[in-house]
Short mmCIF file of C-alpha atoms and ligand atoms in Angstrom, two decimals:
data_model
loop_
_atom_site.label_atom_id
_atom_site.label_comp_id
_atom_site.label_asym_id
_atom_site.label_seq_id
_atom_site.Cartn_x
_atom_site.Cartn_y
_atom_site.Cartn_z
CA MET A 1 8.24 25.19 -3.78
CA ASP A 2 8.73 21.56 -3.67
CA ASN A 3 7.17 18.90 -0.69
CA ILE A 4 10.57 17.82 1.42
CA LEU A 5 9.64 14.36 1.80
CA ASN A 6 9.40 14.26 -1.87
CA LEU A 7 13.53 14.21 -1.99
CA THR A 8 16.34 11.29 -1.12
CA LEU A 9 18.99 12.28 1.27
CA ASP A 10 21.39 12.52 -2.20
CA GLU A 11 19.27 14.70 -3.67
CA LEU A 12 18.92 17.00 -0.60
CA LYS A 13 22.35 17.12 -0.59
CA LEU A 14 22.76 18.32 -3.90
CA TRP A 15 20.34 20.78 -3.16
CA MET A 16 22.90 21.83 -0.70
CA LYS A 17 25.50 21.62 -2.30
CA ASP A 18 24.12 24.13 -5.23
CA ASN A 19 23.12 26.71 -2.20
CA ASN A 20 26.26 27.02 -0.44
CA GLU A 21 25.36 24.76 2.14
CA GLY A 22 27.26 22.03 3.80
CA GLN A 23 26.06 18.38 2.42
CA PHE A 24 26.25 16.97 5.87
CA ARG A 25 23.36 19.27 6.54
CA ALA A 26 21.46 17.05 4.71
CA LYS A 27 21.18 14.50 6.75
CA GLN A 28 20.46 16.42 9.66
CA ILE A 29 16.92 17.99 8.28
CA MET A 30 16.19 14.09 7.28
CA GLU A 31 16.44 13.13 10.90
CA TRP A 32 14.51 15.80 12.22
CA ILE A 33 11.73 14.92 10.00
CA TYR A 34 11.83 11.93 9.67
CA LYS A 35 13.40 10.45 12.80
CA LYS A 36 12.46 13.34 15.80
CA HIS A 37 8.63 14.02 13.70
CA THR A 38 9.85 17.83 13.34
CA PHE A 39 7.67 19.47 10.60
CA GLU A 40 9.02 22.89 11.15
CA PHE A 41 11.87 24.16 10.03
CA GLU A 42 12.39 26.91 12.89
CA ALA A 43 12.09 24.27 15.18
CA MET A 44 14.75 22.35 14.24
CA THR A 45 17.93 24.14 16.10
CA ASN A 46 21.24 23.24 15.30
CA VAL A 47 20.36 24.77 11.49
CA SER A 48 21.41 28.04 10.84
CA LYS A 49 18.87 30.74 10.62
CA SER A 50 20.13 31.16 7.02
CA LEU A 51 19.67 27.81 6.23
CA ILE A 52 16.32 27.86 7.56
CA PHE A 53 15.28 30.74 5.33
CA LYS A 54 16.14 29.15 2.68
CA LEU A 55 14.30 26.24 2.55
CA LYS A 56 11.63 27.81 3.97
CA ASP A 57 11.82 29.45 0.94
CA ASN A 58 11.94 26.73 -1.81
CA PHE A 59 10.30 23.64 0.27
CA TYR A 60 7.90 23.00 2.56
CA ILE A 61 6.56 19.88 4.65
CA GLY A 62 3.52 18.14 3.09
CA LEU A 63 1.92 16.40 5.63
CA PRO A 64 -1.90 15.98 5.10
CA GLN A 65 -4.57 17.04 6.90
CA VAL A 66 -6.94 14.25 9.32
CA LYS A 67 -9.98 15.24 8.57
CA GLU A 68 -11.54 11.83 10.72
CA ILE A 69 -10.29 9.05 12.54
CA TYR A 70 -12.23 6.80 13.18
CA VAL A 71 -11.58 3.43 15.36
CA SER A 72 -13.15 0.14 15.12
CA LYS A 73 -14.61 -1.03 18.29
CA ASN A 74 -13.56 -4.87 17.62
CA ASP A 75 -9.91 -4.02 17.60
CA ASP A 76 -7.03 -1.99 17.59
CA THR A 77 -7.80 -0.50 13.98
CA LYS A 78 -8.49 3.43 13.47
CA LYS A 79 -9.10 4.31 9.66
CA ILE A 80 -7.95 7.62 9.08
CA LEU A 81 -8.95 9.91 6.32
CA LEU A 82 -6.48 12.82 5.38
CA GLU A 83 -6.87 15.52 3.18
CA LEU A 84 -3.46 16.68 0.74
CA ASN A 85 -2.57 19.84 -0.20
CA ASP A 86 -4.70 20.00 -3.31
CA GLY A 87 -8.06 19.56 -1.30
CA ASN A 88 -7.47 15.53 -2.41
CA LEU A 89 -8.74 12.64 -0.46
CA ILE A 90 -7.42 9.76 0.93
CA GLU A 91 -7.17 7.06 3.48
CA ALA A 92 -4.50 4.94 5.09
CA VAL A 93 -5.35 2.19 7.65
CA LEU A 94 -3.63 1.85 11.35
CA MET A 95 -3.59 -1.91 12.71
CA LYS A 96 -1.91 -2.87 16.03
CA TYR A 97 -0.31 -5.96 16.25
CA LYS A 98 1.80 -7.79 18.79
CA HIS A 99 4.51 -7.79 16.72
CA GLY A 100 4.23 -3.78 16.18
CA ASN A 101 2.57 -1.00 14.12
CA SER A 102 1.58 -1.84 10.96
CA ILE A 103 -0.09 0.48 8.36
CA CYS A 104 -2.14 -0.16 5.47
CA VAL A 105 -1.09 2.99 2.90
CA SER A 106 -2.78 4.10 -0.37
CA THR A 107 -0.81 4.84 -3.47
CA GLN A 108 -3.08 7.10 -5.41
CA VAL A 109 -5.54 8.88 -5.31
CA GLY A 110 -8.92 6.52 -6.65
CA CYS A 111 -8.07 4.07 -9.38
CA ARG A 112 -8.08 3.15 -12.84
CA MET A 113 -8.21 -0.68 -12.82
CA GLY A 114 -11.75 -1.54 -12.64
CA CYS A 115 -12.11 -4.06 -10.40
CA LYS A 116 -15.38 -5.20 -9.71
CA PHE A 117 -15.83 -5.61 -5.96
CA CYS A 118 -13.61 -2.69 -5.41
CA ALA A 119 -14.71 0.67 -3.89
CA SER A 120 -11.80 2.75 -4.56
CA THR A 121 -11.99 2.28 -7.98
CA LEU A 122 -15.95 3.48 -8.62
CA ASN A 123 -15.31 7.20 -10.06
CA GLY A 124 -11.85 6.13 -11.22
CA MET A 125 -8.82 7.50 -11.40
CA VAL A 126 -7.77 11.08 -9.85
CA ARG A 127 -4.26 11.60 -9.96
CA ASN A 128 -0.63 9.73 -8.65
CA LEU A 129 0.67 10.30 -5.00
CA SER A 130 4.20 12.16 -4.88
CA SER A 131 6.52 9.64 -2.91
CA GLY A 132 6.32 12.11 0.20
CA GLU A 133 2.67 12.48 0.08
CA ILE A 134 2.79 8.48 0.41
CA ILE A 135 5.85 8.43 3.45
CA SER A 136 3.33 11.75 4.79
CA GLU A 137 0.63 8.75 5.56
CA ILE A 138 3.08 6.82 7.33
CA LEU A 139 4.12 9.93 9.62
CA ILE A 140 0.67 10.84 10.57
CA GLY A 141 0.28 7.59 11.61
CA GLU A 142 3.20 7.41 13.77
CA LYS A 143 1.80 11.13 15.56
CA ILE A 144 -1.62 9.67 16.26
CA LEU A 145 -0.58 6.67 17.75
CA GLY A 146 2.04 8.16 19.04
CA GLU A 147 4.54 4.97 18.21
CA ARG A 148 7.09 3.78 15.84
CA ILE A 149 5.29 2.09 12.61
CA SER A 150 7.15 -0.97 11.76
CA ASN A 151 5.44 -2.38 8.98
CA VAL A 152 3.94 -0.84 5.70
CA VAL A 153 1.20 -2.44 2.95
CA LEU A 154 0.39 -0.97 0.00
CA MET A 155 -2.75 -2.47 -0.07
CA GLY A 156 -4.63 1.06 0.81
CA SER A 157 -6.52 3.02 -2.53
CA GLY A 158 -4.79 2.64 -5.81
CA GLU A 159 -2.87 0.56 -8.16
CA PRO A 160 0.81 0.83 -6.52
CA PHE A 161 2.42 -0.66 -9.92
CA ASP A 162 0.50 2.46 -11.95
CA ASN A 163 2.23 5.01 -9.92
CA PHE A 164 5.37 2.42 -10.20
CA ASP A 165 8.31 5.41 -9.71
CA ASN A 166 7.11 7.17 -7.35
CA VAL A 167 6.31 4.36 -5.86
CA MET A 168 9.91 2.78 -5.65
CA LYS A 169 11.36 6.50 -4.53
CA PHE A 170 8.71 5.97 -1.59
CA ILE A 171 9.85 2.20 -0.37
CA GLU A 172 13.52 3.62 -1.18
CA VAL A 173 13.31 6.47 1.54
CA VAL A 174 11.31 4.85 3.92
CA ASN A 175 13.61 1.94 3.93
CA ALA A 176 16.74 4.02 4.49
CA GLU A 177 18.39 4.27 7.41
CA TYR A 178 18.44 8.19 7.60
CA SER A 179 14.65 8.07 7.35
CA LEU A 180 11.87 5.55 9.03
CA ASN A 181 14.28 2.60 8.29
CA ILE A 182 11.81 -0.32 7.85
CA GLY A 183 13.32 -3.14 7.07
CA GLN A 184 12.46 -4.31 3.26
CA ARG A 185 10.67 -7.65 4.50
CA HIS A 186 7.84 -5.63 6.24
CA ILE A 187 7.10 -3.94 3.47
CA THR A 188 4.44 -5.35 1.31
CA VAL A 189 3.55 -4.05 -2.00
CA SER A 190 0.33 -5.52 -4.02
CA THR A 191 -0.51 -5.44 -7.05
CA CYS A 192 -3.43 -6.42 -10.07
CA GLY A 193 -1.37 -8.18 -12.03
CA LEU A 194 1.09 -5.73 -14.32
CA VAL A 195 2.80 -8.42 -15.25
CA PRO A 196 6.24 -5.77 -17.32
CA LYS A 197 6.23 -3.64 -13.51
CA ILE A 198 6.70 -7.65 -12.07
CA LYS A 199 9.57 -7.84 -14.24
CA GLU A 200 10.70 -4.68 -12.94
CA PHE A 201 9.80 -5.25 -9.92
CA ALA A 202 12.19 -7.95 -9.66
CA ASP A 203 15.12 -7.28 -11.56
CA LYS A 204 15.33 -4.07 -8.53
CA ASN A 205 16.15 -7.75 -6.42
CA THR A 206 14.25 -6.79 -3.28
CA GLN A 207 13.34 -8.76 -0.13
CA ILE A 208 10.18 -7.03 -0.30
CA THR A 209 6.94 -9.34 -0.65
CA LEU A 210 4.97 -9.36 -3.71
CA ALA A 211 0.99 -9.87 -2.90
CA ILE A 212 -0.75 -10.53 -5.67
CA SER A 213 -4.45 -10.02 -6.43
CA LEU A 214 -5.71 -13.41 -8.08
CA HIS A 215 -9.62 -13.81 -6.84
CA ALA A 216 -9.45 -16.32 -9.40
CA PHE A 217 -7.97 -19.14 -10.99
CA SER A 218 -8.85 -19.24 -14.66
CA ASP A 219 -8.87 -16.38 -17.23
CA GLU A 220 -12.60 -16.27 -17.99
CA LYS A 221 -13.66 -16.11 -14.54
CA ARG A 222 -11.18 -13.34 -13.22
CA LYS A 223 -11.94 -11.13 -16.62
CA GLN A 224 -15.40 -11.64 -14.54
CA ILE A 225 -14.67 -9.53 -11.66
CA MET A 226 -11.30 -7.85 -13.25
CA PRO A 227 -10.86 -5.86 -16.14
CA ILE A 228 -7.15 -6.51 -16.07
CA ALA A 229 -7.33 -9.74 -17.18
CA ASN A 230 -8.39 -8.13 -20.28
CA LYS A 231 -4.53 -7.35 -21.19
CA TYR A 232 -2.89 -9.79 -18.33
CA SER A 233 -3.33 -13.89 -18.48
CA ILE A 234 -2.79 -16.01 -16.05
CA LYS A 235 -0.19 -17.40 -16.97
CA GLU A 236 1.96 -14.40 -17.61
CA ILE A 237 1.47 -13.24 -13.85
CA LEU A 238 2.58 -16.64 -12.78
CA ASP A 239 5.48 -16.72 -15.08
CA SER A 240 6.56 -13.40 -13.81
CA CYS A 241 5.94 -14.59 -10.43
CA ASP A 242 8.20 -17.45 -11.22
CA TYR A 243 11.05 -14.44 -12.32
CA TYR A 244 10.21 -12.69 -9.19
CA ILE A 245 10.80 -16.27 -7.33
CA ASN A 246 14.15 -16.98 -9.26
CA LYS A 247 15.98 -13.64 -8.52
CA THR A 248 14.20 -12.94 -5.20
CA LYS A 249 14.26 -16.44 -3.59
CA ARG A 250 11.15 -14.48 -2.17
CA ARG A 251 7.62 -16.26 -1.71
CA VAL A 252 4.46 -14.50 -3.46
CA THR A 253 1.12 -14.02 -1.35
CA PHE A 254 -1.77 -15.21 -3.62
CA GLU A 255 -4.69 -12.53 -2.45
CA TYR A 256 -7.99 -14.23 -3.12
CA SER A 257 -10.90 -12.64 -2.24
CA LEU A 258 -13.78 -14.72 -1.99
CA VAL A 259 -17.29 -13.65 -3.31
CA LYS A 260 -20.48 -16.13 -2.40
CA ASP A 261 -21.09 -17.71 -6.00
CA VAL A 262 -18.51 -16.16 -7.77
CA ASN A 263 -15.59 -17.97 -7.04
CA ASP A 264 -15.79 -19.64 -3.70
CA SER A 265 -16.71 -23.52 -4.46
CA LYS A 266 -14.90 -26.49 -4.11
CA GLU A 267 -13.98 -26.57 -7.60
CA ASP A 268 -12.72 -22.94 -7.32
CA ALA A 269 -10.41 -24.23 -4.58
CA LYS A 270 -9.40 -27.26 -6.39
CA SER A 271 -8.56 -25.96 -9.49
CA LEU A 272 -6.71 -22.90 -7.28
CA ALA A 273 -4.91 -25.47 -5.98
CA GLY A 274 -3.67 -27.15 -9.11
CA LEU A 275 -2.79 -23.68 -10.78
CA LEU A 276 -0.56 -23.20 -7.44
CA LYS A 277 0.70 -26.26 -6.13
CA ASN A 278 4.43 -25.65 -7.43
CA MET A 279 4.87 -22.57 -6.74
CA LEU A 280 6.80 -20.68 -3.53
CA CYS A 281 4.10 -19.14 -2.55
CA HIS A 282 1.11 -18.22 0.14
CA VAL A 283 -2.54 -17.81 -0.26
CA ASN A 284 -4.35 -15.37 1.55
CA LEU A 285 -7.75 -15.68 1.85
CA ILE A 286 -9.96 -12.10 2.38
CA PRO A 287 -14.23 -12.93 2.81
CA VAL A 288 -15.15 -10.19 0.21
CA ASN A 289 -15.98 -6.28 2.58
CA GLU A 290 -19.31 -6.30 1.17
CA VAL A 291 -19.54 -2.61 -0.90
CA VAL A 292 -22.95 -0.10 -1.24
CA GLU A 293 -22.35 -0.15 -4.97
CA ASN A 294 -22.53 -3.37 -5.97
CA SER A 295 -23.91 -6.49 -5.51
CA PHE A 296 -21.25 -9.24 -4.10
CA LYS A 297 -21.77 -10.70 -1.19
CA ARG A 298 -19.03 -12.33 1.18
CA SER A 299 -18.83 -16.15 1.08
CA SER A 300 -20.59 -18.01 4.91
CA LYS A 301 -18.28 -19.17 7.48
CA LYS A 302 -18.69 -22.70 5.90
CA THR A 303 -17.72 -22.35 2.49
CA ILE A 304 -15.04 -20.00 3.83
CA ASP A 305 -13.42 -22.89 6.32
CA GLU A 306 -14.07 -25.66 3.30
CA PHE A 307 -12.19 -23.39 0.29
CA GLU A 308 -9.25 -23.22 3.33
CA SER A 309 -8.95 -26.54 4.40
CA ILE A 310 -9.12 -27.70 0.24
CA LEU A 311 -6.19 -25.57 -0.71
CA LYS A 312 -4.21 -27.20 2.65
CA SER A 313 -4.83 -30.43 1.61
CA TYR A 314 -3.09 -30.00 -1.77
CA GLY A 315 -0.31 -28.39 0.14
CA ILE A 316 -0.71 -25.26 -0.63
CA GLU A 317 0.06 -22.17 2.32
CA VAL A 318 -3.18 -20.89 3.59
CA THR A 319 -4.19 -18.35 5.56
CA VAL A 320 -7.79 -16.33 6.21
CA ARG A 321 -7.60 -12.90 6.67
CA ARG A 322 -8.07 -11.45 9.95
CA GLU A 323 -10.74 -9.57 9.50
CA MET A 324 -9.64 -5.94 11.06
CA GLY A 325 -12.55 -2.52 11.19
CA THR A 326 -15.20 -4.45 9.27
CA ASP A 327 -17.39 -1.94 11.56
CA ILE A 328 -15.46 0.75 10.04
CA ASN A 329 -15.77 0.86 6.28
CA ALA A 330 -11.70 -0.73 6.30
CA ALA A 331 -12.24 -1.87 2.79
CA CYS A 332 -10.12 -0.01 -0.27
CA GLY A 333 -11.76 3.25 -0.71
CA GLN A 334 -14.85 2.86 1.30
CA LEU A 335 -13.95 5.44 3.42
CA ARG A 336 -13.36 8.49 1.19
CA ARG A 337 -16.02 7.27 -0.76
CA SER A 338 -19.04 7.78 2.04
CA TYR A 339 -17.22 10.87 3.21
CA ILE A 340 -17.64 12.53 0.12
CA GLU A 341 -20.61 10.72 -0.75
CA SER A 342 -22.06 12.20 3.00
CA GLN A 343 -20.20 16.26 1.40
CA ASP A 344 -22.92 15.88 -1.64
CA LYS A 345 -25.99 15.07 0.28
N1 LIG B 401 -4.59 -2.55 -6.40
C1 LIG B 401 -3.81 -3.14 -5.85
C2 LIG B 401 -4.12 -3.22 -4.17
C3 LIG B 401 -4.87 -2.71 -3.57
S1 LIG B 401 -6.51 -3.39 -2.60
C4 LIG B 401 -4.50 -4.53 -6.25
O1 LIG B 401 -5.29 -4.43 -6.79
O2 LIG B 401 -3.55 -5.82 -5.27
C5 LIG B 401 -5.38 -4.57 -1.86
C6 LIG B 401 -6.76 -6.11 -1.90
O3 LIG B 401 -7.84 -5.63 -1.38
C7 LIG B 401 -6.11 -6.85 -3.51
O4 LIG B 401 -6.31 -8.03 -3.25
C8 LIG B 401 -7.55 -6.58 -3.82
O5 LIG B 401 -8.57 -6.79 -4.68
C9 LIG B 401 -8.65 -6.35 -2.49
N2 LIG B 401 -10.16 -6.17 -2.57
C10 LIG B 401 -10.35 -4.42 -2.96
N3 LIG B 401 -11.93 -4.85 -2.35
C11 LIG B 401 -12.37 -5.32 -1.54
C12 LIG B 401 -13.52 -5.59 -1.19
N4 LIG B 401 -14.28 -5.20 -0.96
N5 LIG B 401 -13.60 -7.01 -0.38
C13 LIG B 401 -12.31 -7.45 -0.83
N6 LIG B 401 -11.08 -7.53 -0.60
C14 LIG B 401 -10.87 -6.28 -1.81
#
């Protein structure tokens, strides 16, 4: 049995053809699922009984179960803990903005990148999510909100470019007119810097926003907090970003999580500005979310403000991430981890 959410329209058309059904049926089924949020084949009233029977014999509609919903007191943020078909847990975050609803999705169960400040990676990677499992996070999110989700960020647990093919398929489907029709400019994919994949992504020539988790201005510093820095240098990352910018004419976002006494000094800010000064980019400063398993502390408000003004004084476009949901463990991987631990006790 296959999860029908893993299929593109063309793949479902092919299945219809192989099963002696009209190919137009594929679009009908897709629309039932993605536009009308109908998650049972029986409820698809314009589909013949015999096709429903065949569909049920071959496919299931793989929605995860909602285990918990945590609602933040501070803002319109909800963190959801989801159980996949095989019992694995993932998390997603729903955020309400004036311009619409946004979701932060996970792309893997756990992560193997080993960033020192991140909770997702503490127990390593369990497995990749399929494209349909990533899409199902949005379907469940829309069900919970009772509203359309118009923005997607791939910034939950997992490294999207370590699950490249499934992530690209996910993007193809959510972007498609027959499905959720979420515009490429409303999708952001974040990577810790897998250089060959950044180039491969650039070659796809999309309008998707590329975000790079930089977090340090030098390789030496970066290696202290991100093991991936031993594999790819900052120069290689920036070269691949230039390649992306040339291909797509799109601004790249650099994420920089500020950690007290690690990467938040004035010198850090000046060196970062020097590194990025000629680039079409935007810097997103993220006050680090403290995780109990490590000793990294958040920089003070004053330090964050100073860091921001130094970057600005060098003409770098910068924003400080509005903090949402810090009271509900909204940082990557924190929720799944705390849930698993509470079950172990
Ligand atoms: N693996 C991808 C996407 C996931 S995380 C990546 O590395 O880009 C989204 C962002 O949150 C990344 O920039 C990540 O480094 C950062 N992050 C992870 N844990 C954090 C924490 N505890 N505090 C602040 N930022 C964190």
